PDB file of C-alpha atoms in Angstrom:
ATOM      1  CA  MET H  20     -50.152 -80.862   0.104  1.00 96.00           C
ATOM      2  CA  LYS H  21     -50.851 -83.967   2.183  1.00 98.00           C
ATOM      3  CA  PHE H  22     -48.663 -85.200   5.036  1.00 98.00           C
ATOM      4  CA  ALA H  23     -47.498 -88.708   5.892  1.00 98.00           C
ATOM      5  CA  LEU H  24     -45.388 -90.341   8.562  1.00 98.00           C
ATOM      6  CA  CYS H  25     -42.634 -92.823   7.676  1.00 98.00           C
ATOM      7  CA  THR H  26     -42.620 -96.253   9.247  1.00 98.00           C
ATOM      8  CA  ILE H  27     -38.810 -96.121   9.067  1.00 96.00           C
ATOM      9  CA  SER H  28     -39.051 -93.846  12.125  1.00 97.00           C
ATOM     10  CA  PHE H  29     -39.969 -97.005  14.043  1.00 96.00           C
ATOM     11  CA  ARG H  30     -37.246 -99.287  12.637  1.00 92.00           C
ATOM     12  CA  HIS H  31     -35.815 -99.923  16.132  1.00 90.00           C
ATOM     13  CA  GLN H  32     -39.083-100.025  18.077  1.00 89.00           C
ATOM     14  CA  LEU H  33     -41.744-102.622  18.700  1.00 88.00           C
ATOM     15  CA  ILE H  34     -45.020-101.097  17.525  1.00 94.00           C
ATOM     16  CA  SER H  35     -47.811-102.592  15.448  1.00 94.00           C
ATOM     17  CA  PHE H  36     -49.025-101.228  12.135  1.00 95.00           C
ATOM     18  CA  PHE H  37     -52.512-100.689  13.517  1.00 95.00           C
ATOM     19  CA  GLU H  38     -51.073 -98.654  16.395  1.00 97.00           C
ATOM     20  CA  LEU H  39     -49.460 -96.412  13.774  1.00 97.00           C
ATOM     21  CA  VAL H  40     -52.770 -96.171  11.913  1.00 97.00           C
ATOM     22  CA  ASP H  41     -54.522 -95.047  15.106  1.00 97.00           C
ATOM     23  CA  PHE H  42     -51.766 -92.544  15.885  1.00 98.00           C
ATOM     24  CA  ALA H  43     -51.825 -91.125  12.346  1.00 98.00           C
ATOM     25  CA  LYS H  44     -55.593 -90.710  12.470  1.00 98.00           C
ATOM     26  CA  GLN H  45     -55.569 -89.037  15.885  1.00 98.00           C
ATOM     27  CA  HIS H  46     -52.911 -86.527  14.838  1.00 98.00           C
ATOM     28  CA  GLY H  47     -54.312 -85.579  11.456  1.00 97.00           C
ATOM     29  CA  PHE H  48     -51.941 -87.305   9.070  1.00 98.00           C
ATOM     30  CA  ASP H  49     -53.164 -88.135   5.570  1.00 98.00           C
ATOM     31  CA  GLY H  50     -50.977 -91.141   4.885  1.00 98.00           C
ATOM     32  CA  ILE H  51     -48.282 -93.589   5.879  1.00 98.00           C
ATOM     33  CA  GLU H  52     -45.093 -94.143   3.911  1.00 98.00           C
ATOM     34  CA  LEU H  53     -44.065 -97.782   4.183  1.00 98.00           C
ATOM     35  CA  TRP H  54     -40.411 -98.748   4.390  1.00 97.00           C
ATOM     36  CA  GLY H  55     -39.746-101.711   2.100  1.00 96.00           C
ATOM     37  CA  VAL H  56     -38.962-104.141   4.926  1.00 95.00           C
ATOM     38  CA  HIS H  57     -42.188-103.194   6.683  1.00 96.00           C
ATOM     39  CA  ALA H  58     -44.145-103.535   3.426  1.00 96.00           C
ATOM     40  CA  ASP H  59     -42.805-107.085   3.076  1.00 95.00           C
ATOM     41  CA  ARG H  60     -43.891-108.028   6.576  1.00 93.00           C
ATOM     42  CA  LEU H  61     -47.307-106.449   6.150  1.00 93.00           C
ATOM     43  CA  TYR H  62     -47.873-108.332   2.894  1.00 93.00           C
ATOM     44  CA  GLU H  63     -46.789-111.608   4.475  1.00 91.00           C
ATOM     45  CA  GLN H  64     -49.177-111.045   7.364  1.00 88.00           C
ATOM     46  CA  TYR H  65     -52.231-109.645   5.605  1.00 86.00           C
ATOM     47  CA  GLY H  66     -51.796-109.978   1.857  1.00 78.00           C
ATOM     48  CA  MET H  67     -52.300-113.708   1.433  1.00 68.00           C
ATOM     49  CA  GLY H  68     -55.810-114.113   2.853  1.00 66.00           C
ATOM     50  CA  ARG H  69     -58.908-112.244   1.722  1.00 68.00           C
ATOM     51  CA  ALA H  70     -60.218-111.761   5.251  1.00 69.00           C
ATOM     52  CA  ASP H  71     -56.937-110.332   6.498  1.00 76.00           C
ATOM     53  CA  GLN H  72     -56.621-108.107   3.440  1.00 76.00           C
ATOM     54  CA  ALA H  73     -60.131-106.752   3.936  1.00 83.00           C
ATOM     55  CA  LEU H  74     -59.369-106.018   7.609  1.00 85.00           C
ATOM     56  CA  LEU H  75     -56.274-103.978   6.796  1.00 88.00           C
ATOM     57  CA  GLN H  76     -57.921-102.030   4.004  1.00 87.00           C
ATOM     58  CA  ARG H  77     -60.995-101.382   6.137  1.00 90.00           C
ATOM     59  CA  ARG H  78     -58.899-100.012   9.001  1.00 92.00           C
ATOM     60  CA  LEU H  79     -57.062 -97.664   6.639  1.00 95.00           C
ATOM     61  CA  ALA H  80     -60.308 -96.476   5.078  1.00 94.00           C
ATOM     62  CA  GLN H  81     -61.948 -95.912   8.482  1.00 95.00           C
ATOM     63  CA  ALA H  82     -58.956 -93.812   9.515  1.00 97.00           C
ATOM     64  CA  GLY H  83     -59.108 -91.796   6.281  1.00 97.00           C
ATOM     65  CA  LEU H  84     -55.547 -92.830   5.476  1.00 97.00           C
ATOM     66  CA  LYS H  85     -53.708 -94.066   2.427  1.00 97.00           C
ATOM     67  CA  ILE H  86     -50.318 -95.675   1.993  1.00 97.00           C
ATOM     68  CA  SER H  87     -48.534 -92.804   0.282  1.00 98.00           C
ATOM     69  CA  MET H  88     -45.412 -94.559  -1.021  1.00 98.00           C
ATOM     70  CA  LEU H  89     -43.259 -97.689  -0.737  1.00 98.00           C
ATOM     71  CA  SER H  90     -39.632 -96.761  -0.056  1.00 98.00           C
ATOM     72  CA  ASP H  91     -36.976 -99.239  -1.068  1.00 98.00           C
ATOM     73  CA  TYR H  92     -33.516 -99.606  -2.607  1.00 97.00           C
ATOM     74  CA  LEU H  93     -33.125-101.090  -6.090  1.00 97.00           C
ATOM     75  CA  GLU H  94     -29.550-102.060  -6.972  1.00 96.00           C
ATOM     76  CA  LEU H  95     -28.037-100.637 -10.162  1.00 96.00           C
ATOM     77  CA  SER H  96     -24.288-101.070  -9.796  1.00 88.00           C
ATOM     78  CA  SER H  97     -23.791-104.632 -11.065  1.00 92.00           C
ATOM     79  CA  HIS H  98     -25.431-106.937 -13.590  1.00 94.00           C
ATOM     80  CA  GLU H  99     -26.272-109.515 -10.931  1.00 95.00           C
ATOM     81  CA  GLY H 100     -27.544-106.834  -8.565  1.00 95.00           C
ATOM     82  CA  PHE H 101     -29.738-105.347 -11.260  1.00 97.00           C
ATOM     83  CA  LEU H 102     -31.296-108.715 -12.060  1.00 97.00           C
ATOM     84  CA  GLN H 103     -32.237-108.937  -8.393  1.00 97.00           C
ATOM     85  CA  ALA H 104     -33.526-105.351  -8.571  1.00 98.00           C
ATOM     86  CA  LEU H 105     -35.849-106.308 -11.425  1.00 98.00           C
ATOM     87  CA  GLN H 106     -37.282-109.136  -9.329  1.00 98.00           C
ATOM     88  CA  ARG H 107     -37.533-106.881  -6.288  1.00 98.00           C
ATOM     89  CA  CYS H 108     -39.325-104.236  -8.338  1.00 98.00           C
ATOM     90  CA  GLU H 109     -41.898-106.782  -9.496  1.00 97.00           C
ATOM     91  CA  HIS H 110     -42.514-107.836  -5.888  1.00 97.00           C
ATOM     92  CA  LEU H 111     -42.854-104.224  -4.736  1.00 97.00           C
ATOM     93  CA  MET H 112     -45.353-103.534  -7.494  1.00 97.00           C
ATOM     94  CA  THR H 113     -47.413-106.517  -6.364  1.00 95.00           C
ATOM     95  CA  ILE H 114     -47.494-105.104  -2.838  1.00 95.00           C
ATOM     96  CA  ALA H 115     -48.221-101.622  -4.195  1.00 96.00           C
ATOM     97  CA  GLU H 116     -51.205-102.881  -6.207  1.00 93.00           C
ATOM     98  CA  TRP H 117     -52.500-104.682  -3.121  1.00 92.00           C
ATOM     99  CA  LEU H 118     -52.270-101.474  -1.089  1.00 93.00           C
ATOM    100  CA  GLY H 119     -53.433 -99.123  -3.835  1.00 92.00           C
ATOM    101  CA  VAL H 120     -50.096 -97.295  -3.997  1.00 95.00           C
ATOM    102  CA  ASP H 121     -48.791 -95.686  -7.190  1.00 96.00           C
ATOM    103  CA  ARG H 122     -45.307 -94.581  -6.065  1.00 98.00           C
ATOM    104  CA  ILE H 123     -42.141 -96.565  -5.376  1.00 98.00           C
ATOM    105  CA  ARG H 124     -39.005 -94.776  -4.149  1.00 98.00           C
ATOM    106  CA  THR H 125     -35.425 -95.737  -4.951  1.00 98.00           C
ATOM    107  CA  PHE H 126     -31.977 -94.142  -5.316  1.00 98.00           C
ATOM    108  CA  ALA H 127     -29.876 -93.341  -8.371  1.00 98.00           C
ATOM    109  CA  GLY H 128     -27.062 -95.783  -7.697  1.00 96.00           C
ATOM    110  CA  ARG H 129     -24.308 -95.865  -5.106  1.00 94.00           C
ATOM    111  CA  LEU H 130     -21.779 -93.455  -6.642  1.00 96.00           C
ATOM    112  CA  GLY H 131     -21.839 -89.678  -6.693  1.00 97.00           C
ATOM    113  CA  SER H 132     -21.844 -87.715  -9.924  1.00 97.00           C
ATOM    114  CA  LYS H 133     -18.119 -86.908  -9.627  1.00 97.00           C
ATOM    115  CA  GLU H 134     -17.134 -90.471  -8.736  1.00 97.00           C
ATOM    116  CA  ILE H 135     -18.819 -92.313 -11.568  1.00 97.00           C
ATOM    117  CA  SER H 136     -17.442 -92.762 -15.083  1.00 97.00           C
ATOM    118  CA  PRO H 137     -19.502 -91.626 -18.114  1.00 96.00           C
ATOM    119  CA  SER H 138     -20.039 -95.243 -19.173  1.00 96.00           C
ATOM    120  CA  GLU H 139     -21.183 -96.312 -15.685  1.00 96.00           C
ATOM    121  CA  ARG H 140     -23.500 -93.325 -15.530  1.00 97.00           C
ATOM    122  CA  ALA H 141     -25.059 -94.281 -18.864  1.00 96.00           C
ATOM    123  CA  VAL H 142     -25.605 -97.855 -17.642  1.00 97.00           C
ATOM    124  CA  ASN H 143     -27.234 -96.685 -14.424  1.00 97.00           C
ATOM    125  CA  ILE H 144     -29.551 -94.322 -16.289  1.00 96.00           C
ATOM    126  CA  HIS H 145     -30.502 -97.111 -18.695  1.00 96.00           C
ATOM    127  CA  ARG H 146     -31.303 -99.395 -15.773  1.00 97.00           C
ATOM    128  CA  LEU H 147     -33.395 -96.714 -14.078  1.00 97.00           C
ATOM    129  CA  ARG H 148     -35.309 -96.279 -17.334  1.00 95.00           C
ATOM    130  CA  GLN H 149     -36.003-100.009 -17.418  1.00 96.00           C
ATOM    131  CA  LEU H 150     -37.298 -99.958 -13.857  1.00 97.00           C
ATOM    132  CA  GLY H 151     -39.322 -96.837 -14.525  1.00 97.00           C
ATOM    133  CA  GLU H 152     -40.881 -98.368 -17.633  1.00 96.00           C
ATOM    134  CA  ARG H 153     -41.897-101.475 -15.715  1.00 96.00           C
ATOM    135  CA  CYS H 154     -43.593 -99.291 -13.130  1.00 97.00           C
ATOM    136  CA  ARG H 155     -45.305 -97.202 -15.827  1.00 96.00           C
ATOM    137  CA  LEU H 156     -46.772-100.281 -17.476  1.00 96.00           C
ATOM    138  CA  ARG H 157     -48.452-101.166 -14.171  1.00 95.00           C
ATOM    139  CA  GLY H 158     -49.758 -97.668 -13.543  1.00 95.00           C
ATOM    140  CA  MET H 159     -47.071 -96.580 -11.112  1.00 96.00           C
ATOM    141  CA  LYS H 160     -44.293 -94.029 -10.956  1.00 96.00           C
ATOM    142  CA  LEU H 161     -40.716 -94.705  -9.900  1.00 98.00           C
ATOM    143  CA  LEU H 162     -39.480 -91.830  -7.741  1.00 98.00           C
ATOM    144  CA  ILE H 163     -35.757 -91.174  -7.474  1.00 98.00           C
ATOM    145  CA  GLU H 164     -34.662 -89.560  -4.227  1.00 98.00           C
ATOM    146  CA  ILE H 165     -32.340 -86.593  -4.056  1.00 98.00           C
ATOM    147  CA  HIS H 166     -29.443 -87.946  -2.033  1.00 98.00           C
ATOM    148  CA  PRO H 167     -25.664 -87.466  -1.674  1.00 97.00           C
ATOM    149  CA  GLY H 168     -23.467 -90.256  -2.999  1.00 96.00           C
ATOM    150  CA  THR H 169     -25.832 -90.877  -5.924  1.00 98.00           C
ATOM    151  CA  LEU H 170     -26.501 -89.331  -9.345  1.00 98.00           C
ATOM    152  CA  THR H 171     -28.830 -86.796  -7.683  1.00 98.00           C
ATOM    153  CA  ASP H 172     -26.125 -85.206  -5.530  1.00 98.00           C
ATOM    154  CA  SER H 173     -26.157 -81.874  -7.399  1.00 98.00           C
ATOM    155  CA  LEU H 174     -28.661 -79.817  -9.351  1.00 98.00           C
ATOM    156  CA  ASP H 175     -26.839 -80.221 -12.666  1.00 98.00           C
ATOM    157  CA  SER H 176     -26.509 -83.988 -12.304  1.00 98.00           C
ATOM    158  CA  THR H 177     -30.152 -84.323 -11.256  1.00 98.00           C
ATOM    159  CA  LEU H 178     -31.354 -82.249 -14.213  1.00 97.00           C
ATOM    160  CA  ASP H 179     -29.207 -84.315 -16.593  1.00 97.00           C
ATOM    161  CA  LEU H 180     -30.686 -87.478 -15.118  1.00 97.00           C
ATOM    162  CA  VAL H 181     -34.353 -86.540 -15.354  1.00 96.00           C
ATOM    163  CA  CYS H 182     -33.926 -85.018 -18.817  1.00 94.00           C
ATOM    164  CA  ALA H 183     -32.395 -88.297 -20.029  1.00 93.00           C
ATOM    165  CA  MET H 184     -35.539 -90.202 -19.065  1.00 89.00           C
ATOM    166  CA  GLU H 185     -39.153 -90.175 -20.189  1.00 81.00           C
ATOM    167  CA  GLU H 186     -41.434 -88.025 -18.020  1.00 79.00           C
ATOM    168  CA  GLU H 187     -43.926 -90.889 -17.727  1.00 81.00           C
ATOM    169  CA  GLN H 188     -41.274 -93.211 -16.289  1.00 83.00           C
ATOM    170  CA  ILE H 189     -39.864 -91.376 -13.310  1.00 94.00           C
ATOM    171  CA  GLY H 190     -40.348 -88.557 -10.849  1.00 97.00           C
ATOM    172  CA  LEU H 191     -38.341 -87.078  -7.986  1.00 98.00           C
ATOM    173  CA  ASN H 192     -38.626 -87.442  -4.250  1.00 98.00           C
ATOM    174  CA  PHE H 193     -37.405 -84.015  -3.167  1.00 98.00           C
ATOM    175  CA  ASP H 194     -35.514 -84.606   0.070  1.00 98.00           C
ATOM    176  CA  VAL H 195     -35.295 -81.032   1.306  1.00 98.00           C
ATOM    177  CA  LEU H 196     -32.221 -81.394   3.515  1.00 98.00           C
ATOM    178  CA  HIS H 197     -30.267 -83.213   0.808  1.00 98.00           C
ATOM    179  CA  ALA H 198     -31.302 -80.560  -1.725  1.00 98.00           C
ATOM    180  CA  TRP H 199     -29.975 -77.990   0.744  1.00 98.00           C
ATOM    181  CA  GLU H 200     -26.670 -79.863   0.608  1.00 97.00           C
ATOM    182  CA  TYR H 201     -26.361 -78.763  -3.032  1.00 97.00           C
ATOM    183  CA  GLY H 202     -25.040 -75.527  -1.514  1.00 96.00           C
ATOM    184  CA  ARG H 203     -27.542 -73.256  -3.233  1.00 94.00           C
ATOM    185  CA  ASP H 204     -30.930 -71.722  -2.529  1.00 96.00           C
ATOM    186  CA  VAL H 205     -33.371 -74.573  -1.884  1.00 97.00           C
ATOM    187  CA  SER H 206     -36.365 -72.597  -3.136  1.00 96.00           C
ATOM    188  CA  ASP H 207     -34.657 -71.971  -6.466  1.00 97.00           C
ATOM    189  CA  THR H 208     -33.638 -75.627  -6.668  1.00 98.00           C
ATOM    190  CA  LEU H 209     -37.272 -76.618  -6.123  1.00 98.00           C
ATOM    191  CA  SER H 210     -38.393 -74.183  -8.820  1.00 97.00           C
ATOM    192  CA  GLN H 211     -36.027 -75.768 -11.351  1.00 97.00           C
ATOM    193  CA  LEU H 212     -36.923 -79.355 -10.439  1.00 97.00           C
ATOM    194  CA  LYS H 213     -40.636 -78.741  -9.836  1.00 97.00           C
ATOM    195  CA  PRO H 214     -41.852 -80.395 -13.086  1.00 95.00           C
ATOM    196  CA  TRP H 215     -40.488 -83.715 -11.811  1.00 97.00           C
ATOM    197  CA  VAL H 216     -41.142 -83.393  -8.054  1.00 98.00           C
ATOM    198  CA  GLN H 217     -43.935 -85.699  -6.900  1.00 97.00           C
ATOM    199  CA  TYR H 218     -43.054 -86.240  -3.256  1.00 98.00           C
ATOM    200  CA  PHE H 219     -41.133 -84.571  -0.405  1.00 98.00           C
ATOM    201  CA  HIS H 220     -39.062 -85.847   2.498  1.00 98.00           C
ATOM    202  CA  LEU H 221     -38.838 -83.409   5.394  1.00 98.00           C
ATOM    203  CA  LYS H 222     -36.071 -83.464   7.991  1.00 98.00           C
ATOM    204  CA  ASN H 223     -33.605 -80.994   9.468  1.00 98.00           C
ATOM    205  CA  VAL H 224     -30.255 -80.818  11.241  1.00 98.00           C
ATOM    206  CA  ALA H 225     -28.927 -78.446  13.870  1.00 98.00           C
ATOM    207  CA  LEU H 226     -25.574 -77.595  12.243  1.00 97.00           C
ATOM    208  CA  PRO H 227     -24.146 -77.925   8.714  1.00 96.00           C
ATOM    209  CA  SER H 228     -21.288 -80.016  10.095  1.00 96.00           C
ATOM    210  CA  GLN H 229     -23.779 -82.629  11.313  1.00 97.00           C
ATOM    211  CA  VAL H 230     -25.331 -83.679   7.995  1.00 96.00           C
ATOM    212  CA  HIS H 231     -23.255 -86.864   8.115  1.00 95.00           C
ATOM    213  CA  ILE H 232     -25.633 -88.222  10.768  1.00 96.00           C
ATOM    214  CA  PHE H 233     -28.045 -89.048   7.938  1.00 96.00           C
ATOM    215  CA  GLU H 234     -25.605 -91.368   6.203  1.00 94.00           C
ATOM    216  CA  PRO H 235     -27.226 -94.827   5.934  1.00 90.00           C
ATOM    217  CA  ALA H 236     -24.577 -96.566   8.036  1.00 92.00           C
ATOM    218  CA  ASN H 237     -25.403 -94.270  10.950  1.00 95.00           C
ATOM    219  CA  VAL H 238     -29.152 -93.936  10.491  1.00 92.00           C
ATOM    220  CA  TYR H 239     -29.815 -97.664  10.252  1.00 90.00           C
ATOM    221  CA  SER H 240     -27.593 -98.557  13.199  1.00 92.00           C
ATOM    222  CA  ALA H 241     -29.424 -98.876  16.499  1.00 90.00           C
ATOM    223  CA  SER H 242     -26.298 -97.510  18.190  1.00 92.00           C
ATOM    224  CA  GLY H 243     -25.746 -94.664  15.719  1.00 94.00           C
ATOM    225  CA  THR H 244     -25.610 -91.064  16.923  1.00 96.00           C
ATOM    226  CA  ARG H 245     -28.797 -88.993  16.829  1.00 96.00           C
ATOM    227  CA  GLU H 246     -27.150 -85.782  18.017  1.00 96.00           C
ATOM    228  CA  GLY H 247     -28.115 -82.945  15.700  1.00 97.00           C
ATOM    229  CA  MET H 248     -31.500 -84.320  14.614  1.00 97.00           C
ATOM    230  CA  VAL H 249     -33.927 -81.497  15.339  1.00 98.00           C
ATOM    231  CA  LEU H 250     -37.475 -80.354  14.620  1.00 98.00           C
ATOM    232  CA  LEU H 251     -38.159 -78.924  11.169  1.00 98.00           C
ATOM    233  CA  LYS H 252     -38.520 -75.394  12.560  1.00 97.00           C
ATOM    234  CA  ASP H 253     -35.222 -75.503  14.466  1.00 97.00           C
ATOM    235  CA  GLY H 254     -32.524 -76.518  11.972  1.00 96.00           C
ATOM    236  CA  VAL H 255     -30.357 -75.085   9.202  1.00 97.00           C
ATOM    237  CA  VAL H 256     -33.058 -75.351   6.532  1.00 97.00           C
ATOM    238  CA  ASP H 257     -35.596 -72.525   6.605  1.00 95.00           C
ATOM    239  CA  TYR H 258     -38.686 -74.679   6.272  1.00 95.00           C
ATOM    240  CA  LYS H 259     -41.124 -71.846   6.911  1.00 93.00           C
ATOM    241  CA  SER H 260     -40.069 -70.041   3.733  1.00 91.00           C
ATOM    242  CA  LEU H 261     -39.796 -73.213   1.682  1.00 94.00           C
ATOM    243  CA  MET H 262     -43.181 -74.559   2.719  1.00 91.00           C
ATOM    244  CA  GLU H 263     -44.851 -71.339   1.587  1.00 88.00           C
ATOM    245  CA  GLN H 264     -43.700 -72.363  -1.884  1.00 91.00           C
ATOM    246  CA  ALA H 265     -44.317 -76.107  -1.572  1.00 94.00           C
ATOM    247  CA  LEU H 266     -47.667 -76.238   0.227  1.00 92.00           C
ATOM    248  CA  GLU H 267     -49.540 -75.406  -2.962  1.00 91.00           C
ATOM    249  CA  MET H 268     -48.268 -78.563  -4.664  1.00 95.00           C
ATOM    250  CA  ASP H 269     -50.639 -81.513  -4.976  1.00 96.00           C
ATOM    251  CA  CYS H 270     -48.476 -84.275  -3.510  1.00 97.00           C
ATOM    252  CA  TYR H 271     -47.435 -85.950  -0.280  1.00 98.00           C
ATOM    253  CA  ALA H 272     -44.691 -84.857   2.089  1.00 98.00           C
ATOM    254  CA  SER H 273     -43.362 -87.325   4.654  1.00 98.00           C
ATOM    255  CA  ILE H 274     -41.830 -86.307   7.958  1.00 98.00           C
ATOM    256  CA  GLU H 275     -38.669 -88.406   7.970  1.00 97.00           C
ATOM    257  CA  TRP H 276     -37.707 -88.523  11.634  1.00 97.00           C
ATOM    258  CA  PHE H 277     -34.775 -90.783  12.585  1.00 96.00           C
ATOM    259  CA  GLY H 278     -34.263 -89.597  16.154  1.00 95.00           C
ATOM    260  CA  PRO H 279     -35.652 -90.633  19.564  1.00 95.00           C
ATOM    261  CA  SER H 280     -39.265 -90.437  20.771  1.00 96.00           C
ATOM    262  CA  PRO H 281     -40.829 -90.625  17.287  1.00 97.00           C
ATOM    263  CA  LEU H 282     -44.451 -90.519  18.438  1.00 97.00           C
ATOM    264  CA  LYS H 283     -43.880 -87.347  20.459  1.00 98.00           C
ATOM    265  CA  VAL H 284     -41.837 -85.661  17.729  1.00 98.00           C
ATOM    266  CA  LEU H 285     -44.173 -86.590  14.885  1.00 98.00           C
ATOM    267  CA  GLY H 286     -47.086 -85.173  16.860  1.00 98.00           C
ATOM    268  CA  GLU H 287     -45.236 -81.863  17.274  1.00 98.00           C
ATOM    269  CA  GLU H 288     -44.154 -81.759  13.638  1.00 98.00           C
ATOM    270  CA  ILE H 289     -47.601 -82.358  12.148  1.00 98.00           C
ATOM    271  CA  ARG H 290     -49.106 -79.649  14.375  1.00 98.00           C
ATOM    272  CA  TRP H 291     -46.511 -77.148  13.162  1.00 98.00           C
ATOM    273  CA  LEU H 292     -46.991 -78.092   9.506  1.00 97.00           C
ATOM    274  CA  ARG H 293     -50.764 -77.814   9.810  1.00 97.00           C
ATOM    275  CA  GLN H 294     -50.340 -74.351  11.345  1.00 96.00           C
ATOM    276  CA  LEU H 295     -48.248 -73.281   8.359  1.00 93.00           C
ATOM    277  CA  GLN H 296     -50.827 -74.766   6.020  1.00 93.00           C
ATOM    278  CA  GLY H 297     -53.637 -72.946   7.796  1.00 90.00           C
ATOM    279  CA  GLN H 298     -51.758 -69.632   7.635  1.00 87.00           C
ATOM    280  CA  ALA H 299     -51.112 -70.109   3.915  1.00 83.00           C
ATOM    281  CA  GLN H 300     -54.779 -70.847   3.235  1.00 79.00           C
ATOM    282  CA  ALA H 301     -55.846 -67.791   5.250  1.00 78.00           C
ATOM    283  CA  VAL H 302     -53.592 -65.573   3.129  1.00 74.00           C
ATOM    284  CA  GLU H 303     -55.107 -66.992  -0.066  1.00 70.00           C
ATOM    285  CA  VAL H 304     -58.617 -66.196   1.154  1.00 60.00           C
TER     286      VAL H 304
END
């Protein structure tokens, strides 16, 4: 398993991309997951001129880093929104090709599995298949994130979704905390979804009653509450046990920190994850 930081951790801070590259290199990260808005800005700044493009790619290569994934939100709920999503997907794939990325993250709609009608569900799945096929034709994989309020809000709904689509078209971004919200053993959930899992998001919360702090309206608000956001080792999800199972997988895992002092916290988190990785490798030997 390789580890990445998310640029979304710095959505409310003034910090340059190259500062993040230097930080990631110094702390032993393998990659950087680019939030869609940040990917747009980076492409506008460096993607239009050959000299600028070479500079960015050279800095990444010198740091031994790769862009692990582009994370965005492709609309499925309306015809007009989906037409825009198709255009957005094409633009993201252009940026992904420029950066050498083969994964684009999105969500499975805006309605939970118990809120959506069978006909709406079928339309959303059809639209995800269209997006996934477009990505496949350009050598990429569309990853659907496990998330409440979408069609991946339960194990049964997620299994129905992935089984309704071609394996070559889509994969899953296994958000561990949101999988924990299924209300069942996370390790067993991972075992059942493992054939489709190609990425992980890692975050934790102090108390079960605080999971609402990760709702988009709160997370993306500069004035939203951060109370309850804790280190991976300190929250309700038993990451030590889960990572023993997940570390053997050949994929990226991003530390998705939304709280204060991201540089300090990300440094602590990567040290802890590397310790777990080292212990697991020692046991194998």
